[in-house]
Coordinates of C-alpha atoms in Angstrom, one line a residue:
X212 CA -50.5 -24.9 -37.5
X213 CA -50.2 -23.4 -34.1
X214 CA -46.6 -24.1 -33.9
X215 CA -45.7 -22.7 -37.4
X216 CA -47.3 -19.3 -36.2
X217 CA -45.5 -19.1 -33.1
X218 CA -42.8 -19.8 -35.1
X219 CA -43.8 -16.7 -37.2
X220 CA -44.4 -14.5 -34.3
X221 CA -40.8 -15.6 -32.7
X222 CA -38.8 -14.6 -36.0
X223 CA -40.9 -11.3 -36.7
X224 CA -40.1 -10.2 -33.1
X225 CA -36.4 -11.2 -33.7
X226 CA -36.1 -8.8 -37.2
X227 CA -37.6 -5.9 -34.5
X228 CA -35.4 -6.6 -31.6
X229 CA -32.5 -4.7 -32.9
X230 CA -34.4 -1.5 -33.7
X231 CA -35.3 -1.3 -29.8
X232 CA -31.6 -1.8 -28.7
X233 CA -30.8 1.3 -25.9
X234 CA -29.1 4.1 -27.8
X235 CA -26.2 5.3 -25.6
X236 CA -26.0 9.0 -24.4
X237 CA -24.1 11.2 -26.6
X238 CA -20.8 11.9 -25.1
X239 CA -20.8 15.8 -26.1
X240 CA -23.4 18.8 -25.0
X241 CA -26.6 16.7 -23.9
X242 CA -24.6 14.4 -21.1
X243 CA -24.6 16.2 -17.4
X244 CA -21.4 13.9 -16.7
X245 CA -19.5 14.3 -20.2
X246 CA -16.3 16.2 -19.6
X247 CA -16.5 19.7 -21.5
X248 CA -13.1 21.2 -22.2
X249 CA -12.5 24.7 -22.0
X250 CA -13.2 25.0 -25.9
X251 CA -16.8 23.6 -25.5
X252 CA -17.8 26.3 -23.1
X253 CA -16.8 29.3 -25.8
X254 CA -20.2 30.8 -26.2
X255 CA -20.6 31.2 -22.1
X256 CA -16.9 33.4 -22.4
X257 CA -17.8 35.4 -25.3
X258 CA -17.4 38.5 -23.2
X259 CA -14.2 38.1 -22.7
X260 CA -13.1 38.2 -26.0
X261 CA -15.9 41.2 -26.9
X262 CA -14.1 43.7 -29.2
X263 CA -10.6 42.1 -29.0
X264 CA -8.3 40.7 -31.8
X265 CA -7.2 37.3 -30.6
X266 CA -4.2 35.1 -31.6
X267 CA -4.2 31.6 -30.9
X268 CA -1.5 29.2 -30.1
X269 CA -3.5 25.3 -31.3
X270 CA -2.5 22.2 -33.0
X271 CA -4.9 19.1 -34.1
X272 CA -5.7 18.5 -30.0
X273 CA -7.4 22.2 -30.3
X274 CA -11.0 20.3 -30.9
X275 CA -14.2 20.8 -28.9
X276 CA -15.9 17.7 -28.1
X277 CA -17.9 17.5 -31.7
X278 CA -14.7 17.2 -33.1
X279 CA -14.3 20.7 -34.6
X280 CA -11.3 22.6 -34.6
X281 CA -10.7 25.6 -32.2
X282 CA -9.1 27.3 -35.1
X283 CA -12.6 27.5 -36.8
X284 CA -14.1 28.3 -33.4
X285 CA -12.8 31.1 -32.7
X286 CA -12.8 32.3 -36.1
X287 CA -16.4 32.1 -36.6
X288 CA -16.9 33.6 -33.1
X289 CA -14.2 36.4 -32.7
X290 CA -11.5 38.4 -34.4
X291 CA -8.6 36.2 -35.1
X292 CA -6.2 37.4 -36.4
X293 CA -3.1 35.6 -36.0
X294 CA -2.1 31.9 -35.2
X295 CA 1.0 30.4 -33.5
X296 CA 2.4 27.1 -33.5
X297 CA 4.3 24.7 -31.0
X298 CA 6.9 22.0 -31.2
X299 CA 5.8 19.5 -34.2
X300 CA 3.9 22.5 -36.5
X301 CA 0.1 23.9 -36.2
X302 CA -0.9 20.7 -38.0
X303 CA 1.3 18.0 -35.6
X304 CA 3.3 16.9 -38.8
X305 CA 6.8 17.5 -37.6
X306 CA 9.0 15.0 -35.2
X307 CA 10.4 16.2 -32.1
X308 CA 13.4 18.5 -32.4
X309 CA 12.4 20.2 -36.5
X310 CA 12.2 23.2 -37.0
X311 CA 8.9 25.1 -37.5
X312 CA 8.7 27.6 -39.9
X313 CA 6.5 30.3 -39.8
X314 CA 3.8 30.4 -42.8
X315 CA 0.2 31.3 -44.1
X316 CA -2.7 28.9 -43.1
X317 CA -4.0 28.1 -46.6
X318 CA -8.0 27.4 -44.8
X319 CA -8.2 31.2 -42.9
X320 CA -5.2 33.0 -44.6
X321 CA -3.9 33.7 -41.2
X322 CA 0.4 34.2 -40.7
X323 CA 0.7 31.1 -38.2
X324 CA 4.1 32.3 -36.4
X325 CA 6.9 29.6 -35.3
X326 CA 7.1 29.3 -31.6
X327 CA 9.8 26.5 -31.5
X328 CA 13.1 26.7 -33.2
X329 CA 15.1 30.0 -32.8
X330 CA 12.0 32.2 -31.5
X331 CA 10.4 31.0 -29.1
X332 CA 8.7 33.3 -27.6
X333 CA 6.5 36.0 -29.1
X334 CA 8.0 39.2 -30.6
X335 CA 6.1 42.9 -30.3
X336 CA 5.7 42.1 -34.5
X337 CA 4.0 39.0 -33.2
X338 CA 1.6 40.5 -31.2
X339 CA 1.2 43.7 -32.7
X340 CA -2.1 42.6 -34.4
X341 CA -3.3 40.7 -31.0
X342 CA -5.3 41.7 -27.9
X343 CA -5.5 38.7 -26.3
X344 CA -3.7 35.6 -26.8
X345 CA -5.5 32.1 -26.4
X346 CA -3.5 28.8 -26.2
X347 CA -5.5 25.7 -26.6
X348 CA -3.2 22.7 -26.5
X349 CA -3.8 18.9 -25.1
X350 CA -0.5 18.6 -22.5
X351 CA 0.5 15.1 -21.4
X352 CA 1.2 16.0 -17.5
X353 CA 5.3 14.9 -17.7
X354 CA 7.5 18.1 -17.1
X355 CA 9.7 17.7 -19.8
X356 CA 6.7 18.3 -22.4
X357 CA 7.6 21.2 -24.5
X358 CA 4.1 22.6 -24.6
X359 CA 3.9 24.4 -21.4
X360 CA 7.1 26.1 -21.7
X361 CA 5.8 27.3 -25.3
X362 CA 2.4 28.4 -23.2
X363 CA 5.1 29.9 -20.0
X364 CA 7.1 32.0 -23.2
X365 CA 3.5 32.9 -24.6
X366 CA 2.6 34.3 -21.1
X367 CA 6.1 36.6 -20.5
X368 CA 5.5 38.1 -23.9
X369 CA 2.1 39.1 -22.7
X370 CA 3.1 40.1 -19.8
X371 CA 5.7 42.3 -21.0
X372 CA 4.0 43.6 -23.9
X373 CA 0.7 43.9 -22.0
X374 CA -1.5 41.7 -23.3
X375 CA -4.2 39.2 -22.0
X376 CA -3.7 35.6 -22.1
X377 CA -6.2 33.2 -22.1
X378 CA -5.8 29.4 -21.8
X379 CA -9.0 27.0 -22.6
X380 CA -8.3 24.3 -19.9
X381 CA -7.6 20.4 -20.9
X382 CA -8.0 17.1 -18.9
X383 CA -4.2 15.7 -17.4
X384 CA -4.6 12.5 -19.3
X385 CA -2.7 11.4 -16.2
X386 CA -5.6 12.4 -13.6
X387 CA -4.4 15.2 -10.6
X388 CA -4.4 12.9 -8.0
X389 CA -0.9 11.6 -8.0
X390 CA 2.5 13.8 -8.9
X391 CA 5.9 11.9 -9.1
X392 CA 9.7 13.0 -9.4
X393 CA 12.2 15.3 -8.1
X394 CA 12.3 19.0 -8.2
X395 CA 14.3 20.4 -11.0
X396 CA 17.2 22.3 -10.4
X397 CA 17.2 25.4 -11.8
X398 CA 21.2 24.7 -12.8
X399 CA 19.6 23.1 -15.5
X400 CA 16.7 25.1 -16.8
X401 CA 15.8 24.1 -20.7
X402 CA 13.3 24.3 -23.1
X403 CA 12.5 20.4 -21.4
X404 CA 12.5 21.7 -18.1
X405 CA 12.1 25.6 -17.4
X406 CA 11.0 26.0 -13.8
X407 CA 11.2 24.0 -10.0
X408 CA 8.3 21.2 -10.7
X409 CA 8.4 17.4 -11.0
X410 CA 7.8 15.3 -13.7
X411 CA 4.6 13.7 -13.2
X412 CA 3.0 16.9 -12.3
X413 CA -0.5 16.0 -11.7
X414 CA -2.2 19.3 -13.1
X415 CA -4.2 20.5 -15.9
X416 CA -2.3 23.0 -18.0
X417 CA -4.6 25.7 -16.9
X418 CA -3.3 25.2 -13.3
X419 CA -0.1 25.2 -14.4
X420 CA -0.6 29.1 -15.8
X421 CA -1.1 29.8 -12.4
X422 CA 1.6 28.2 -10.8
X423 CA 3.9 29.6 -13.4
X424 CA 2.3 33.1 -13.3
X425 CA 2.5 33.6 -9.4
X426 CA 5.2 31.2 -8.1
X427 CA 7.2 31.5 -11.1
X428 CA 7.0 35.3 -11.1
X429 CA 5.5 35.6 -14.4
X430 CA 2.8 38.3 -13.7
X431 CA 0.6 38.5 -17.1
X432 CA -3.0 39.0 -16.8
X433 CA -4.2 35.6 -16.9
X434 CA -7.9 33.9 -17.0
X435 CA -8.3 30.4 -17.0
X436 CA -11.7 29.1 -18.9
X437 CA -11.9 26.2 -16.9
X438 CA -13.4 22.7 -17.7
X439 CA -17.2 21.3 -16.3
X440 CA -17.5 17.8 -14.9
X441 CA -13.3 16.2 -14.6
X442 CA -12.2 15.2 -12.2
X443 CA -9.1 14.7 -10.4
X444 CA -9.5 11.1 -10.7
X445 CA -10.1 10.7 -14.1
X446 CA -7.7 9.5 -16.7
X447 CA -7.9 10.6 -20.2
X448 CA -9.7 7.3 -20.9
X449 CA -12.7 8.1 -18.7
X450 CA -13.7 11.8 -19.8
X451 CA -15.3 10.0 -22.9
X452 CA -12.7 12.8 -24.8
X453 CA -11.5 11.6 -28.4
X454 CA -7.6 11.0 -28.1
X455 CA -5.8 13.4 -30.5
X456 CA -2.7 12.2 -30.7
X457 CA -0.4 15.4 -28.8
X458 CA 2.9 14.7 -31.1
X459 CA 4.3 12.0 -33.4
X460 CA 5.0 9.8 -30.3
X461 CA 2.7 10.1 -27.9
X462 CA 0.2 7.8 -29.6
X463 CA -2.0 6.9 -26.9
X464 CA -2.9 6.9 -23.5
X465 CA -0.5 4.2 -22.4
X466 CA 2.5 6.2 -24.3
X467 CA 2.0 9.2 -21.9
X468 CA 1.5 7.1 -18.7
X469 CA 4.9 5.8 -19.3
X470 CA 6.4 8.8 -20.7
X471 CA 7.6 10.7 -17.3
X472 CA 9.9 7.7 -16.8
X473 CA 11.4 6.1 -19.6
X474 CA 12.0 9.9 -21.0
X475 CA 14.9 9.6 -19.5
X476 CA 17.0 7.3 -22.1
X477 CA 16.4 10.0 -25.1
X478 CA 19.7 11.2 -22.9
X479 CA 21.5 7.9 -23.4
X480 CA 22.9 5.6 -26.2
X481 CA 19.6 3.3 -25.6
X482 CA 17.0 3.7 -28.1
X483 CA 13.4 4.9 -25.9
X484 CA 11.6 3.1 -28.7
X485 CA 10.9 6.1 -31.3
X486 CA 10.9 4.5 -35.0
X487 CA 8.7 1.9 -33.6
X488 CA 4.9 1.6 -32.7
X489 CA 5.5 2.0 -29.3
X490 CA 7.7 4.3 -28.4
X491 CA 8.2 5.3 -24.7
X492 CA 7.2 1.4 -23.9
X493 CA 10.1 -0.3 -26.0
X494 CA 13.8 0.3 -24.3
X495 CA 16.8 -1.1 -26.1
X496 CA 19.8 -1.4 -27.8
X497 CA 21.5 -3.5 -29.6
X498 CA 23.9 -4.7 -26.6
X499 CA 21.2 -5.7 -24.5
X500 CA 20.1 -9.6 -23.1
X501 CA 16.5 -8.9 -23.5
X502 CA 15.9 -12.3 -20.6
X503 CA 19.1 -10.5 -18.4
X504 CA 17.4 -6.9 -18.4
X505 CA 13.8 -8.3 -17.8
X506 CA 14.5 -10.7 -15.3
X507 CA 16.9 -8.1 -13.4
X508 CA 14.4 -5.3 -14.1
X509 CA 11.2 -8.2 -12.6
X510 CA 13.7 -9.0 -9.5
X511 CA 12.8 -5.2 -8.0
X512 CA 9.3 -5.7 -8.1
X513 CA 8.2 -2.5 -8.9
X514 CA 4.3 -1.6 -8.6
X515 CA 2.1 -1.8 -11.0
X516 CA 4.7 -3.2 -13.7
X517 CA 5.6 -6.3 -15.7
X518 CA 9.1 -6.2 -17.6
X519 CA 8.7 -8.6 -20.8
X520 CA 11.9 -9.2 -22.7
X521 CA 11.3 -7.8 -26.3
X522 CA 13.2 -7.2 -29.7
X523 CA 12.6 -4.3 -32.5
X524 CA 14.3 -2.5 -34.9
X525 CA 13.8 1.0 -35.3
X526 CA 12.3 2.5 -38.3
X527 CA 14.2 6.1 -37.6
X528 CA 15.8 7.9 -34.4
X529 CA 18.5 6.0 -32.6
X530 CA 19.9 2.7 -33.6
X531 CA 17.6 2.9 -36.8
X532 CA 17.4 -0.4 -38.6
X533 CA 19.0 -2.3 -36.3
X534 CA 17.8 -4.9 -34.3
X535 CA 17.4 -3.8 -30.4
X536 CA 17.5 -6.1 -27.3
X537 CA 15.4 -5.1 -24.6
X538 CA 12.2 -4.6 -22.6
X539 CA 8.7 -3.7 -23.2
X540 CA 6.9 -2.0 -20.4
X541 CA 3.5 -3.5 -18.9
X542 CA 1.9 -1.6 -16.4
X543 CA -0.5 -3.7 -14.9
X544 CA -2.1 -1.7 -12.3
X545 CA -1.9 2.4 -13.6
X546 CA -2.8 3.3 -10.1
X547 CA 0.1 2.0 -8.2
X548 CA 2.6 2.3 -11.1
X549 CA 5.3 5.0 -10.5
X550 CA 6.7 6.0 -13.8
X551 CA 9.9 8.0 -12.5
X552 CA 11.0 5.3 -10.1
X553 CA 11.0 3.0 -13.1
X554 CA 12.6 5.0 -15.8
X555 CA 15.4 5.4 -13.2
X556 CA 15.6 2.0 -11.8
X557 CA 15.3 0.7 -15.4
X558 CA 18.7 3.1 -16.3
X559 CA 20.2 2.1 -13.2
X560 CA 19.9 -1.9 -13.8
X561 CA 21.4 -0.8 -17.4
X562 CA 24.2 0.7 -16.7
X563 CA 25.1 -1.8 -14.1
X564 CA 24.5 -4.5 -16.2
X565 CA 26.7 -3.2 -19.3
X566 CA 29.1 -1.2 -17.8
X567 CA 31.1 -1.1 -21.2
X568 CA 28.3 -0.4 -23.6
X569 CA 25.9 2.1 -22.1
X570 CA 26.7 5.6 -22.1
X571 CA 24.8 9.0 -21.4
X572 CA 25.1 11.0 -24.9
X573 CA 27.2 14.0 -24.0
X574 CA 28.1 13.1 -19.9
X575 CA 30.9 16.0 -19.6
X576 CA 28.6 18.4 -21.1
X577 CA 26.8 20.1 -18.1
X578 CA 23.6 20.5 -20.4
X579 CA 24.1 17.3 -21.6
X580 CA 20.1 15.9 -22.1
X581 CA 19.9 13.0 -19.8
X582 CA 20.9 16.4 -16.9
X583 CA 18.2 18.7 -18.3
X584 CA 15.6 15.2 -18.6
X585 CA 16.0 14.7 -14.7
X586 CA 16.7 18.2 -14.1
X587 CA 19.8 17.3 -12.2
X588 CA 23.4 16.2 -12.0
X589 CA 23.8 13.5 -10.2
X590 CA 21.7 10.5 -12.2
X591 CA 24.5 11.1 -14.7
X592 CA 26.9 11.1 -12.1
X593 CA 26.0 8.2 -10.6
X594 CA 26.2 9.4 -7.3
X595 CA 23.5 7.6 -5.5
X596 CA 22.2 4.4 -4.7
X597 CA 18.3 3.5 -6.4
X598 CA 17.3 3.8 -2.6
X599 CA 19.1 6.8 -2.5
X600 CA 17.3 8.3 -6.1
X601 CA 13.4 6.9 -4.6
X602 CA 14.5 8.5 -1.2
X603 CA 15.1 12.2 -3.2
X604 CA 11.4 11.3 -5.2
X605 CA 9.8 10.9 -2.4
X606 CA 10.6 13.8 -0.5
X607 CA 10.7 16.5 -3.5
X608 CA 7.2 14.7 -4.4
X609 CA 5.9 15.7 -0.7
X610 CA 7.1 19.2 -1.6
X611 CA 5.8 19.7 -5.0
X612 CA 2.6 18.4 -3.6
X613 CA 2.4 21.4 -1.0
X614 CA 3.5 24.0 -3.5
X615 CA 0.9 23.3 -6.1
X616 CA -2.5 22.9 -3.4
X617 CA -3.2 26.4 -3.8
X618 CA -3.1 26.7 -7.7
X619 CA -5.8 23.8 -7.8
X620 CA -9.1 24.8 -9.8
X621 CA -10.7 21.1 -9.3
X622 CA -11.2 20.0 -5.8
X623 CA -13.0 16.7 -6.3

């Protein structure tokens, strides 16, 4: 009798055992550690926007931490009166390279103008209804990333047309500790490349309105809302922040830690793995010997990185439908792995390897995109050894690093 009671006891305290499991700390408001973007700290900037009529340049990454849009935000809490939109539409429903048409928001009956196409930057029409203009936009931290130079267009307009601009600061889902690349030359300024920085930049798009503002001779009047509790260590993955995917093919985390180096093949006759579910981390072509390029690609022993020979056929974008030979990317340690040495090396080991099938799309063309993806000429020259191109990273990296200390807001 005894035992069947304990018995008893035993399975009633089983049925309450999950009711007492510890509830995690919500990741938003209540949590002295969550990240805040600049967003989530609208009602302590209010003031600023205090009898103004505010345009906003958004897309689906313009979300506070509970998920709602900064669209609504801000027009619940100010006077907005006009909305802009980036590469890939207000919405994120365009691919890279389509044109964005201006329109009406059906939800607020705002005009959302086009900021990528033929105008790019902001006319006097534009702003005619606008005090201030806000940009809220998640960045990816690779310099060829069209959504700062939309934000660095946003900010001349202002400045010549004497308006405030206002940027609500985002995490680098890259961290600011590290920065990567060479400086671009200026020979070959683009809408992929507009001013003298690397391509792993290591800063939060908020710092980079002040580096473009005062080194880059911009002068608008800018403020910054900054963010509470990142820090330069953090990746993306540890501000507890929801992932929004940023454009069509940056679908995660491990897309946009590879993206500053294998960019570069959107400028050659190798597909950089768009039509697929990995783009940036698939690199082919039909030409390839996936074992050849790995193994080759595994001889250099790169940091942080495992080359697995793969195959895949493109849904859309180059080579679509056919099957491509080539490599997936591992990075097995994040911390050590430098994307830009790879993307190059990984070219380099390519065109040695198939001499007679790789090309760069448009190599007499000065602007041709692999110049105006490394910011320079000589890659597509072929000018230099590999040790030669990590010699130049190195030592524009060590520069880049001393330019951007002083436009630092987060010290830890």
């Amino acid at each position: 009798m005894k035992r069947a009671y304990l018995l008893l006891v035993l399975f009633a305290f089983s049925l309450f055992l999950p009711a007492c499991r510890l509830i995690p700390a919500d990741p938003g408001h209540g949590s002295e550690k969550a990240v805040l973007t600049g967003i989530d700290l609208i009602d302590e900037n209010l003031h600023v926007f205090a009898g103004k009529r505010v345009g906003l340049i958004t897309n689906p990454t313009g979300i506070n931490s509970k998920f709602q849009s900064t669209i609504d935000i801000l027009y619940e809490k100010t006077n907005l009166t006009a909305l802009f939109a980036p590469e890939h539409g207000i919405r994120g429903d365009r691919q890279a390279g389509s044109y964005v048409e201006s329109y009406v928001d059906e939800k607020t009956g705002l005009t959302v103008y086009s900021l990528y196409g033929n105008q790019k930057k902001p006319t006097a029409g534009m702003l005619q209804d606008v005090d201030i203009l806000c940009i809220d936009l998640q960045d990816v931290g690779a310099r060829f990333y069209t959504y700062i130079y939309t934000m660095a267009y946003a900010m001349e307009a202002c400045a010549q047309y004497n308006k405030k601009f206002v940027v609500f600061d985002r995490p680098n889902p890259l961290g600011g500790i590290v920065a990567e690349g060479n400086i671009l030359d200026t020979d070959y300024r683009s809408f992929v490349g507009m001013y003298p920085i690397v391509q792993r930049h290591g800063m939060t798009i908020g710092e980079l309105a002040r580096m473009f503002n005062e080194e880059f001779g911009i002068g608008c009047d800018l403020t910054v809302i900054e963010m509470k509790n990142w820090k330069r260590s953090m990746y993306f993955d540890d501000t507890s922040l929801p992932w929004v995917i940023p454009s069509p093919n940056m679908p995660s985390l491990d897309t946009a830690i590879v993206y500053p180096g294998t960019c570069v093949f959107e400028g050659t006759n190798m597909s950089e793995g768009r039509g697929t579910t990995l783009p940036f981390e698939l690199i082919g072509a039909p030409y390839i010997d996936a074992e050849e390029y790995a193994q080759a690609l595994n001889d250099l022993e790169l940091p942080g990185v495992k080359f697995r020979p793969a195959y895949f056929t493109p849904m859309f974008s180059k080579h679509q439908n056919a099957l491509c030979a080539g490599v997936q990317v591992h990075v097995t340690d994040r911390d050590v792995f430098p994307a830009v040495k790879v993307g190059w090396a990984m070219l380099d080991v390519a065109r040695d390897l198939y001499p007679k099938d790789f090309a760069i799309l448009n190599a007499s063309n000065h602007g041709c995109m692999l110049n105006l993806l490394t910011g320079s000429g000589y890659i597509t020259a072929d000018i230099y050894s590999l040790e030669e191109q990590f010699d130049i990273i190195d030592r524009d990296t060590a520069e880049f690093m001393a330019i951007r200390e002083k436009y630092l807001l987060y010290r830890e």
